[in-house]
Tab-separated table of C-alpha atoms in Angstrom:
chain	number	residue	atom	x	y	z
Q	11	MET	CA	-33.923	-13.130	-16.143
Q	12	ARG	CA	-36.462	-14.505	-13.663
Q	13	LEU	CA	-35.323	-17.464	-11.591
Q	14	CYS	CA	-37.633	-20.419	-10.991
Q	15	ALA	CA	-38.884	-21.254	-7.513
Q	16	ASP	CA	-36.283	-23.016	-5.351
Q	17	ALA	CA	-38.226	-26.267	-5.404
Q	18	GLU	CA	-38.167	-26.408	-9.208
Q	19	ILE	CA	-34.414	-26.355	-9.752
Q	20	SER	CA	-31.411	-28.016	-8.184
Q	21	LYS	CA	-28.835	-26.188	-6.100
Q	22	HIS	CA	-26.286	-26.506	-8.914
Q	23	SER	CA	-28.714	-25.166	-11.522
Q	24	LYS	CA	-29.620	-22.224	-9.321
Q	25	PHE	CA	-25.927	-21.474	-8.826
Q	26	GLU	CA	-25.343	-21.490	-12.593
Q	27	LEU	CA	-28.393	-19.310	-13.268
Q	28	LEU	CA	-27.354	-16.814	-10.619
Q	29	SER	CA	-23.796	-16.639	-11.927
Q	30	LEU	CA	-25.099	-16.086	-15.449
Q	31	ARG	CA	-27.482	-13.361	-14.285
Q	32	CYS	CA	-24.641	-11.752	-12.325
Q	33	PHE	CA	-22.564	-11.703	-15.525
Q	34	LEU	CA	-25.440	-10.150	-17.482
Q	35	PHE	CA	-26.107	-7.501	-14.831
Q	36	ARG	CA	-22.413	-6.672	-14.723
Q	37	HIS	CA	-22.185	-6.104	-18.458
Q	38	ALA	CA	-25.509	-4.298	-18.606
Q	39	GLY	CA	-23.963	-1.725	-16.306
Q	40	GLY	CA	-20.669	-1.648	-18.191
Q	41	LYS	CA	-21.080	1.965	-19.310
Q	42	LEU	CA	-21.241	3.011	-15.670
Q	43	PHE	CA	-18.167	1.031	-14.587
Q	44	GLY	CA	-15.035	2.992	-13.903
Q	45	LYS	CA	-16.568	6.326	-12.825
Q	46	LEU	CA	-14.673	7.647	-9.856
Q	47	CYS	CA	-17.086	9.751	-7.838
Q	48	ALA	CA	-20.567	8.289	-8.237
Q	49	PRO	CA	-22.237	6.905	-5.088
Q	50	PRO	CA	-23.155	3.187	-4.958
Q	51	ASP	CA	-26.854	3.833	-5.635
Q	52	CYS	CA	-25.900	5.121	-9.104
Q	53	TYR	CA	-24.992	1.547	-10.069
Q	54	PRO	CA	-28.275	-0.433	-9.957
Q	55	ALA	CA	-27.094	-3.157	-12.350
Q	56	GLU	CA	-23.831	-3.585	-10.501
Q	57	GLN	CA	-25.598	-3.791	-7.147
Q	58	LYS	CA	-27.814	-6.561	-8.542
Q	59	ALA	CA	-24.680	-8.314	-9.811
Q	60	LEU	CA	-23.157	-8.106	-6.328
Q	61	ALA	CA	-26.352	-9.506	-4.780
Q	62	ASP	CA	-26.308	-12.470	-7.180
Q	63	ALA	CA	-22.610	-13.070	-6.511
Q	64	ASP	CA	-23.320	-13.096	-2.765
Q	65	GLU	CA	-26.085	-15.640	-3.341
Q	66	CYS	CA	-23.674	-17.800	-5.356
Q	67	ILE	CA	-21.203	-17.720	-2.461
Q	68	LYS	CA	-23.935	-18.731	0.005
Q	69	LEU	CA	-25.080	-21.594	-2.235
Q	70	SER	CA	-21.605	-22.966	-2.827
Q	71	PRO	CA	-18.979	-21.387	-0.535
Q	72	GLU	CA	-16.348	-23.910	-1.623
Q	73	GLU	CA	-16.520	-22.862	-5.304
Q	74	ALA	CA	-14.289	-20.032	-6.500
Q	75	LYS	CA	-16.704	-18.749	-9.139
Q	76	GLY	CA	-18.907	-16.745	-6.769
Q	77	TYR	CA	-15.897	-14.990	-5.227
Q	78	VAL	CA	-14.447	-14.272	-8.662
Q	79	LEU	CA	-17.725	-12.751	-9.846
Q	80	LYS	CA	-18.049	-10.528	-6.783
Q	81	ALA	CA	-14.412	-9.421	-6.840
Q	82	GLU	CA	-14.615	-8.588	-10.560
Q	83	VAL	CA	-17.609	-6.317	-9.990
Q	84	LEU	CA	-15.894	-4.593	-7.049
Q	85	ASN	CA	-12.733	-4.207	-9.105
Q	86	SER	CA	-14.718	-2.594	-11.922
Q	87	LEU	CA	-16.234	-0.189	-9.408
Q	88	LYS	CA	-12.698	0.677	-8.215
Q	89	GLN	CA	-13.475	-0.727	-4.767
Q	90	PHE	CA	-10.075	-2.383	-4.728
Q	91	ALA	CA	-9.710	-3.071	-1.001
Q	92	ASP	CA	-13.100	-4.805	-0.906
Q	93	ALA	CA	-12.189	-6.820	-4.006
Q	94	ILE	CA	-8.937	-7.993	-2.387
Q	95	ASN	CA	-10.813	-9.019	0.775
Q	96	VAL	CA	-13.286	-11.093	-1.259
Q	97	VAL	CA	-10.419	-12.784	-3.107
Q	98	LYS	CA	-8.642	-13.597	0.166
Q	99	LEU	CA	-11.852	-15.079	1.593
Q	100	GLY	CA	-12.238	-17.215	-1.514
Q	101	LEU	CA	-8.639	-18.415	-1.325
Q	102	ALA	CA	-9.183	-19.433	2.294
Q	103	ARG	CA	-12.326	-21.423	1.468
Q	104	CYS	CA	-11.673	-22.914	-1.971
Q	105	SER	CA	-9.346	-25.750	-2.900
Q	106	GLU	CA	-8.891	-24.472	-6.476
Q	107	GLY	CA	-7.750	-20.875	-6.399
Q	108	SER	CA	-5.884	-20.232	-9.669
Q	109	GLU	CA	-8.538	-17.804	-10.973
Q	110	LEU	CA	-8.596	-16.012	-7.635
Q	111	GLU	CA	-4.795	-15.717	-7.572
Q	112	LYS	CA	-4.811	-14.247	-11.080
Q	113	LEU	CA	-7.554	-11.782	-10.127
Q	114	LYS	CA	-5.660	-10.823	-6.963
Q	115	ARG	CA	-2.610	-9.877	-9.046
Q	116	LEU	CA	-4.780	-7.804	-11.392
Q	117	VAL	CA	-6.425	-5.894	-8.548
Q	118	GLU	CA	-3.066	-5.286	-6.871
Q	119	GLY	CA	-1.803	-3.953	-10.206
Q	120	ARG	CA	-4.723	-1.519	-10.384
Q	121	ILE	CA	-3.960	-0.346	-6.842
Q	122	GLU	CA	-0.366	0.397	-7.867
Q	123	LEU	CA	-1.586	2.155	-11.013
Q	124	LYS	CA	-3.823	4.370	-8.880
Q	125	LYS	CA	-0.887	5.251	-6.603
Q	126	ALA	CA	1.299	6.117	-9.595
Q	127	LYS	CA	-1.382	8.342	-11.119
Q	128	GLU	CA	-1.881	10.091	-7.783
Q	129	SER	CA	1.865	10.770	-7.555
Q	130	LEU	CA	1.850	12.221	-11.058
Q	131	GLY	CA	-1.180	14.362	-10.203
Q	132	LYS	CA	0.691	15.762	-7.190
Q	133	GLY	CA	3.631	16.726	-9.390
Q	134	ASP	CA	5.965	13.974	-8.191
Q	135	SER	CA	6.874	12.747	-11.669
Q	136	ARG	CA	9.999	10.880	-10.538
Q	137	LYS	CA	8.069	8.743	-8.061
Q	138	SER	CA	5.331	8.109	-10.624
Q	139	ILE	CA	7.924	6.984	-13.214
Q	140	HIS	CA	9.328	4.556	-10.651
Q	141	LEU	CA	5.862	3.128	-9.896
Q	142	PHE	CA	4.836	2.919	-13.562
Q	143	THR	CA	8.111	1.185	-14.427
Q	144	ASN	CA	7.617	-1.366	-11.638
Q	145	LEU	CA	4.190	-2.162	-13.070
Q	146	LEU	CA	5.652	-2.762	-16.522
Q	147	ARG	CA	8.194	-5.148	-15.011
Q	148	GLN	CA	5.432	-7.301	-13.529
Q	149	PRO	CA	4.341	-10.507	-15.282
Q	150	THR	CA	1.769	-9.915	-18.025
Q	151	ALA	CA	-0.964	-11.506	-15.895
Q	152	ALA	CA	-0.519	-8.783	-13.253
Q	153	VAL	CA	-1.621	-5.913	-15.501
Q	154	ALA	CA	-4.734	-5.887	-17.700
Q	155	ASP	CA	-4.277	-4.869	-21.349
Q	156	ALA	CA	-6.349	-1.712	-20.861
Q	157	ASP	CA	-4.212	-0.791	-17.859
Q	158	LEU	CA	-0.977	-1.344	-19.806
Q	159	PHE	CA	-2.057	1.422	-22.167
Q	160	LYS	CA	-2.722	3.733	-19.216
Q	161	VAL	CA	0.648	2.900	-17.658
Q	162	ARG	CA	2.480	3.783	-20.879
Q	163	LEU	CA	0.410	6.907	-21.472
Q	164	HIS	CA	0.889	8.341	-17.993
Q	165	ARG	CA	4.553	7.373	-17.840
Q	166	SER	CA	5.053	9.204	-21.140
Q	167	ARG	CA	3.538	12.314	-19.557
Q	168	ALA	CA	5.748	11.880	-16.497
Q	169	PHE	CA	8.822	11.642	-18.746
Q	170	VAL	CA	7.733	14.879	-20.423
Q	171	SER	CA	7.631	16.557	-16.996
Q	172	GLU	CA	11.195	15.369	-16.436
Q	173	ARG	CA	12.210	16.530	-19.956
Q	174	LYS	CA	13.168	12.982	-20.884
Q	175	TRP	CA	11.946	13.336	-24.449
Q	176	GLN	CA	13.271	10.084	-25.917
Q	177	GLU	CA	11.724	7.950	-23.161
Q	178	ALA	CA	8.460	9.876	-23.500
Q	179	LEU	CA	8.447	9.336	-27.252
Q	180	GLU	CA	9.062	5.589	-26.892
Q	181	ASP	CA	6.097	5.247	-24.519
Q	182	ALA	CA	3.916	7.397	-26.797
Q	183	ARG	CA	4.804	5.222	-29.788
Q	184	GLU	CA	3.936	2.108	-27.814
Q	185	CYS	CA	0.570	3.666	-26.892
Q	186	VAL	CA	-0.152	4.342	-30.560
Q	187	ARG	CA	0.774	0.752	-31.412
Q	188	MET	CA	-1.491	-0.607	-28.660
Q	189	SER	CA	-4.466	1.654	-29.388
Q	190	PRO	CA	-4.075	3.496	-32.724
Q	191	LYS	CA	-7.583	4.992	-32.534
Q	192	ASP	CA	-7.062	6.600	-29.133
Q	193	ALA	CA	-6.447	10.327	-29.617
Q	194	ARG	CA	-4.612	10.655	-26.290
Q	195	ALA	CA	-1.652	8.662	-27.548
Q	196	TRP	CA	-1.384	10.707	-30.746
Q	197	THR	CA	-1.638	13.987	-28.831
Q	198	VAL	CA	1.363	13.152	-26.650
Q	199	LYS	CA	3.349	11.861	-29.613
Q	200	MET	CA	2.694	14.934	-31.773
Q	201	LEU	CA	3.580	17.374	-28.986
Q	202	LEU	CA	6.954	15.781	-28.275
Q	203	PRO	CA	8.938	17.024	-31.330
Q	204	GLU	CA	7.746	20.576	-30.567
Q	205	GLN	CA	8.813	20.237	-26.933
Q	206	GLN	CA	12.233	18.917	-27.980
Q	207	MET	CA	12.754	21.819	-30.386
Q	208	MET	CA	11.783	24.398	-27.767
Q	209	THR	CA	14.250	22.858	-25.311
Q	210	ARG	CA	17.070	22.940	-27.863
Q	211	MET	CA	16.336	26.592	-28.641
Q	212	THR	CA	16.456	27.388	-24.908
Q	213	TRP	CA	19.838	25.694	-24.591
Q	214	ILE	CA	21.186	27.538	-27.650
Q	215	GLY	CA	19.948	30.851	-26.293
């Protein structure tokens, strides 16, 4: 999308065009979003989206939309601290901050999800269960639907590590209900009866 010369369009129109182009760039790079280890220059569409969001903020620093756009891109790139800082700046400058507050809760939820997954990866399943459970107790607006699936899936695995089969099975069933086409949920669910049987045989022996 090529923008007209500044003299040909109003400030408001330019803001709207930039925000639209930012949205398009963001979704054009959607397949790249979420990768953990790629350097910033591997995200050309996302970098263009960030540039347009910055321009929106410069054009209208009192409007929340530019901050929301920028924070959403940063959140998708897993740059959570930067996303939170952008949201805080927007809240300080904008009179209407409901969208920013909602986004702040979502980003904070993703930070907690990352911490819980890291704990599970280090073998601290009890701590990860505690963190995952706290996330599930948050208001719905604090955890994205896609993240709810991940919370249930990883908590199920943590319960398996703690040999809490019933709790693991309940989370696995919920994962299947939420995303019946996702093989990860079915894999955990199908393995659980076998794990339970092996444990019972060990106890009998």
